[in-house]
Structure formats: C-alpha cells, structure tokens
PDB file of C-alpha atoms in Angstrom:
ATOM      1  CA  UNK A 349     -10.892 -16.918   1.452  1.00  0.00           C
ATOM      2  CA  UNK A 350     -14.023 -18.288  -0.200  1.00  0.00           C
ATOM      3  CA  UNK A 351     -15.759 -15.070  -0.288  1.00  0.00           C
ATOM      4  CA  UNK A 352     -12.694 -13.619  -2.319  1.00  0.00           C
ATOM      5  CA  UNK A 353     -12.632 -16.577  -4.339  1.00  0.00           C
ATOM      6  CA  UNK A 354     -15.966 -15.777  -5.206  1.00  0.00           C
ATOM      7  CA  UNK A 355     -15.702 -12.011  -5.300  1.00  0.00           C
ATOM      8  CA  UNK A 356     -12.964 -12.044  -8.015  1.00  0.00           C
ATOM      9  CA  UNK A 357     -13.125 -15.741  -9.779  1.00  0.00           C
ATOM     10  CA  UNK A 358     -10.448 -16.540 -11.423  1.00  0.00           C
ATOM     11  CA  UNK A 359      -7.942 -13.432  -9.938  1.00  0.00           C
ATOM     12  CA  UNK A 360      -6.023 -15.953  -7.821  1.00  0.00           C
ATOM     13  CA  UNK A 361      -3.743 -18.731  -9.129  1.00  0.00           C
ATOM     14  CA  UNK A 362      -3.696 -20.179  -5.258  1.00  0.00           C
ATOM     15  CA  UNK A 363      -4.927 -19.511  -1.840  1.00  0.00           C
ATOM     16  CA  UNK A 364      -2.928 -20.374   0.931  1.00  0.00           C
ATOM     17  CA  UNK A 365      -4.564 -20.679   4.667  1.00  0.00           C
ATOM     18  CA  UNK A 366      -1.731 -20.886   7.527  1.00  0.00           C
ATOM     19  CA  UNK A 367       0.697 -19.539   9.059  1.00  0.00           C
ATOM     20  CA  UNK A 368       2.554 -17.265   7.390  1.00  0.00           C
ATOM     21  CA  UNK A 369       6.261 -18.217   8.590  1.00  0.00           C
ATOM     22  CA  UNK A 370       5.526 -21.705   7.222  1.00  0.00           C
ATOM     23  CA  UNK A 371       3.837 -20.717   3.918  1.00  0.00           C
ATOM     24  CA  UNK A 372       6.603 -18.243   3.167  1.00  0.00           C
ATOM     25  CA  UNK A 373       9.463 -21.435   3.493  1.00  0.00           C
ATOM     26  CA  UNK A 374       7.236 -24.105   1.900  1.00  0.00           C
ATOM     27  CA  UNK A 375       6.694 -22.106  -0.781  1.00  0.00           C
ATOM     28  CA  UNK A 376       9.878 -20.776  -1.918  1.00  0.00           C
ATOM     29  CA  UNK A 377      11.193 -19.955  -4.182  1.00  0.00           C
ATOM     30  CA  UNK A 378       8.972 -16.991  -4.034  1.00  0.00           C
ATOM     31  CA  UNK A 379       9.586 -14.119  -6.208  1.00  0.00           C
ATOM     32  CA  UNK A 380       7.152 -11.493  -4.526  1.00  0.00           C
ATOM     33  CA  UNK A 381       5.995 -11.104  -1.209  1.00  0.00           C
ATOM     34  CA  UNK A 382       2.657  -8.163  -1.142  1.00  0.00           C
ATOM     35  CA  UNK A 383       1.144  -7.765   2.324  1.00  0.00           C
ATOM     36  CA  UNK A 384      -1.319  -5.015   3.562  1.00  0.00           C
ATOM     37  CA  UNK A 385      -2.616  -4.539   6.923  1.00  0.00           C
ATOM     38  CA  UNK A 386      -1.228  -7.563   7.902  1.00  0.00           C
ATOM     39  CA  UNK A 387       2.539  -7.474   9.881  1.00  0.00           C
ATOM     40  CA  UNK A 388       0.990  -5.017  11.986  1.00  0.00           C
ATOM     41  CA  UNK A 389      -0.991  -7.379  14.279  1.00  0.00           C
ATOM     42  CA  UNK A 390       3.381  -8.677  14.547  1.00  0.00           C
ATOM     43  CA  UNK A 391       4.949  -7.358  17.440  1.00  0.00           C
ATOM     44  CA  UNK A 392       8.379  -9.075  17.112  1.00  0.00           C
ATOM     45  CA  UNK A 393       9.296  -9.007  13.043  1.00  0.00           C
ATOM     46  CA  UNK A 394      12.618 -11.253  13.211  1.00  0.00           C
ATOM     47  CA  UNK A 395      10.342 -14.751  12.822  1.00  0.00           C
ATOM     48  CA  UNK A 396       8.610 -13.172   9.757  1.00  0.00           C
ATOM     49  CA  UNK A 397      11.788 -11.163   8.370  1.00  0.00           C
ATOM     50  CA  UNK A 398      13.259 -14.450   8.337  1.00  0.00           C
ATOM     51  CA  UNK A 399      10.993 -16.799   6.910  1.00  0.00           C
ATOM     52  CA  UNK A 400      10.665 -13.931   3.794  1.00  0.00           C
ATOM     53  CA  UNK A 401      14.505 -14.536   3.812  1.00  0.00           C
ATOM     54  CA  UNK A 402      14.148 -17.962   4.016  1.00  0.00           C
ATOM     55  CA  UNK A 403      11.684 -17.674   0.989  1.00  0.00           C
ATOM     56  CA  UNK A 404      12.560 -14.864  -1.585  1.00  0.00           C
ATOM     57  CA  UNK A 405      14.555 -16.399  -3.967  1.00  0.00           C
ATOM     58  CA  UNK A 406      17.873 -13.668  -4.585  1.00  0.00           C
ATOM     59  CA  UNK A 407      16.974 -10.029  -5.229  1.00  0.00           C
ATOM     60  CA  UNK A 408      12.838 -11.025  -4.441  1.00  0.00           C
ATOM     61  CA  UNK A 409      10.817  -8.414  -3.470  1.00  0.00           C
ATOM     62  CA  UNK A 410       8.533  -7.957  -0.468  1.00  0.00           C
ATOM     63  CA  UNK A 411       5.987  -4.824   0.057  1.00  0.00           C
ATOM     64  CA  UNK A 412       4.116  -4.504   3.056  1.00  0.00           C
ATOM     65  CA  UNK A 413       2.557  -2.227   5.541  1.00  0.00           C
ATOM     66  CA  UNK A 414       3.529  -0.929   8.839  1.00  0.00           C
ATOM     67  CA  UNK A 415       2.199   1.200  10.985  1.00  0.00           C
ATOM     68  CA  UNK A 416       3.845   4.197  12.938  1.00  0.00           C
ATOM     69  CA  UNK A 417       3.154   5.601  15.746  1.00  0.00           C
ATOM     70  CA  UNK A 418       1.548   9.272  16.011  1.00  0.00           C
ATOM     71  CA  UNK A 419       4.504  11.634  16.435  1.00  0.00           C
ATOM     72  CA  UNK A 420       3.470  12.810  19.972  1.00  0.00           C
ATOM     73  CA  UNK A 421       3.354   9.273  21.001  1.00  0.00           C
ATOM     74  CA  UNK A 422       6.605   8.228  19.643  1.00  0.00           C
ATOM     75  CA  UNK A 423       8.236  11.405  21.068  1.00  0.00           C
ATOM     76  CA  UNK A 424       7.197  10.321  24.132  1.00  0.00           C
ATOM     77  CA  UNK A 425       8.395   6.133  23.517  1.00  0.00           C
ATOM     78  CA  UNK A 426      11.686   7.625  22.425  1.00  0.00           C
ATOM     79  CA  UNK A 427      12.254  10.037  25.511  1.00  0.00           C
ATOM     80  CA  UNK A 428      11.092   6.875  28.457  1.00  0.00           C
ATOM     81  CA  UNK A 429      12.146   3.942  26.466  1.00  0.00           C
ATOM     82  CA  UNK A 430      14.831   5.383  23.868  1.00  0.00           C
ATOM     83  CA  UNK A 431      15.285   1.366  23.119  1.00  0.00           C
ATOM     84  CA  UNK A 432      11.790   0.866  21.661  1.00  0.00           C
ATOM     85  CA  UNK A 433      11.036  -1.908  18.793  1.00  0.00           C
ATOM     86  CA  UNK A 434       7.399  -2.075  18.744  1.00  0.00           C
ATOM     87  CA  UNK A 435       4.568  -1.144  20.726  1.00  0.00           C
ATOM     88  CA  UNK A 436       0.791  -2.275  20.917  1.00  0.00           C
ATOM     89  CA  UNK A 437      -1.311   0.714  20.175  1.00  0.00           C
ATOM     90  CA  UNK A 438      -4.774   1.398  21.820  1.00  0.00           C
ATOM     91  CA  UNK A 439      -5.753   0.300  18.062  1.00  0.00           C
ATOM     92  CA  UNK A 440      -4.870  -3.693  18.543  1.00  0.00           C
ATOM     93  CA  UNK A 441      -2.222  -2.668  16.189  1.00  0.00           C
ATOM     94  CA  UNK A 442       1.348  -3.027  16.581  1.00  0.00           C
ATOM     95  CA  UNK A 443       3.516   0.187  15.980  1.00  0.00           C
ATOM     96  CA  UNK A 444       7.280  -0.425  14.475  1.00  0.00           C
ATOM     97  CA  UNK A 445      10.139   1.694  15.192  1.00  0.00           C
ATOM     98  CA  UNK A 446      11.774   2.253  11.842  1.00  0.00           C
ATOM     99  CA  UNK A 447      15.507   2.042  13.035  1.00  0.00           C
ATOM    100  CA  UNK A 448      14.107  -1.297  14.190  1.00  0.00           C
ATOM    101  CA  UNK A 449      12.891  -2.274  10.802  1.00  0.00           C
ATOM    102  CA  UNK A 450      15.731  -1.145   9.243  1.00  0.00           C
ATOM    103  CA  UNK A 451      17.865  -2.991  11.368  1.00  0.00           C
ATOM    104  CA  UNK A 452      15.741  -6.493  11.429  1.00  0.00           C
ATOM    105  CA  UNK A 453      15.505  -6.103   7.449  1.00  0.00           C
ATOM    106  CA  UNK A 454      19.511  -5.513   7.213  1.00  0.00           C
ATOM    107  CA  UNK A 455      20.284  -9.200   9.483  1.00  0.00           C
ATOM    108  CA  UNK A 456      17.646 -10.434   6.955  1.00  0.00           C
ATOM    109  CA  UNK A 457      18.938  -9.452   3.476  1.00  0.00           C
ATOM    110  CA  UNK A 458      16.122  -7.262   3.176  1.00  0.00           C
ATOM    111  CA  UNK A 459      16.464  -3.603   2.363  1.00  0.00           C
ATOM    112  CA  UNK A 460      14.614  -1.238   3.601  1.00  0.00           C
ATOM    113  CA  UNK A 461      13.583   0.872  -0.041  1.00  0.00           C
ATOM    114  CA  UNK A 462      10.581   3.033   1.462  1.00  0.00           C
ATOM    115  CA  UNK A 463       9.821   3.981   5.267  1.00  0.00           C
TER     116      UNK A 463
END
C-alpha cells in the first residue's frame, strides 16, 4: 500500500488494509466495487458476493476478474464432475464455473453483464 501511495501521490482518496468481506459492509454505501486479479485466489464466491450485496448501495456496480479454466480442462471438469463451482488450478489460482457465477450473482442481486 505504501509503495502505491508513493508511486501515484495523491491518486487515492483512501486505502483500506483488511479483509475484504468486512471492508465491503463497513464501508457501504459503496457505489463501485473495481477488482483485478483478486477473487481469483476465492474458491467459494457466496461470502464475497454477499458482502458486495451487503455494500453496493441499489443499482452499484462491481467489475472484477475471474479466471476460466482452459477449455480442455473444463471439458474434462464438466464430463467427471458435471457439478463443478470452482477449482484450484496448478496456477494457485482459483477457476469459476460461469453457470456458478451466474447463479451466486443472481441470489446476490448482482447481474452477471459480461462473462
């Protein structure tokens, strides 16, 4: 945090070190949730689908990054575990089926706009 303080003075209005469950409820109302390369080290997205819930205020945004599996691999999820949510990848990474997303986003008032 204080190297990107220092890298870009003046660029953030607050920096925020914690878990990001709690900061998403004790910060609300939050208009705009942006997250890179970050949900993917989540296996299970309901906690953090729901504190964003918790947090947007009504139609809030929030863009973030997943990660898919490669198309061989998930060929082969879907045909031995048709059921799959998320798997950990040889990467550290967590891979998200998007029918899981979807789904998770849906019981959490968010939409899923881009996949």
């Amino acid at each position: 945090i204080d190297e990107a303080k220092k890298a870009r003075p003046g660029l953030y209005d607050e920096t925020v070190v914690g878990d990001v469950t709690e900061v998403f409820r004790s910060k609300k109302p939050i208009s705009m949730i942006i997250a890179a390369d970050s949900y993917i080290y989540f296996g299970d997205l309901v906690p953090l689908f729901k504190s964003m819930d918790e947090g947007l205020i009504e139609g809030g945004i929030a863009a973030f990054t997943l990660e898919n599996a490669p198309d061989e691999y998930e060929e082969r999820l879907n045909e031995n575990k048709p059921d799959w949510r998320w798997q950990l990848q040889p990467s550290g990474r967590f891979a998200h089926n998007r029918n899981y997303v979807a789904e998770v986003g849906k019981d959490h008032n968010l939409k899923v706009v881009h996949y």
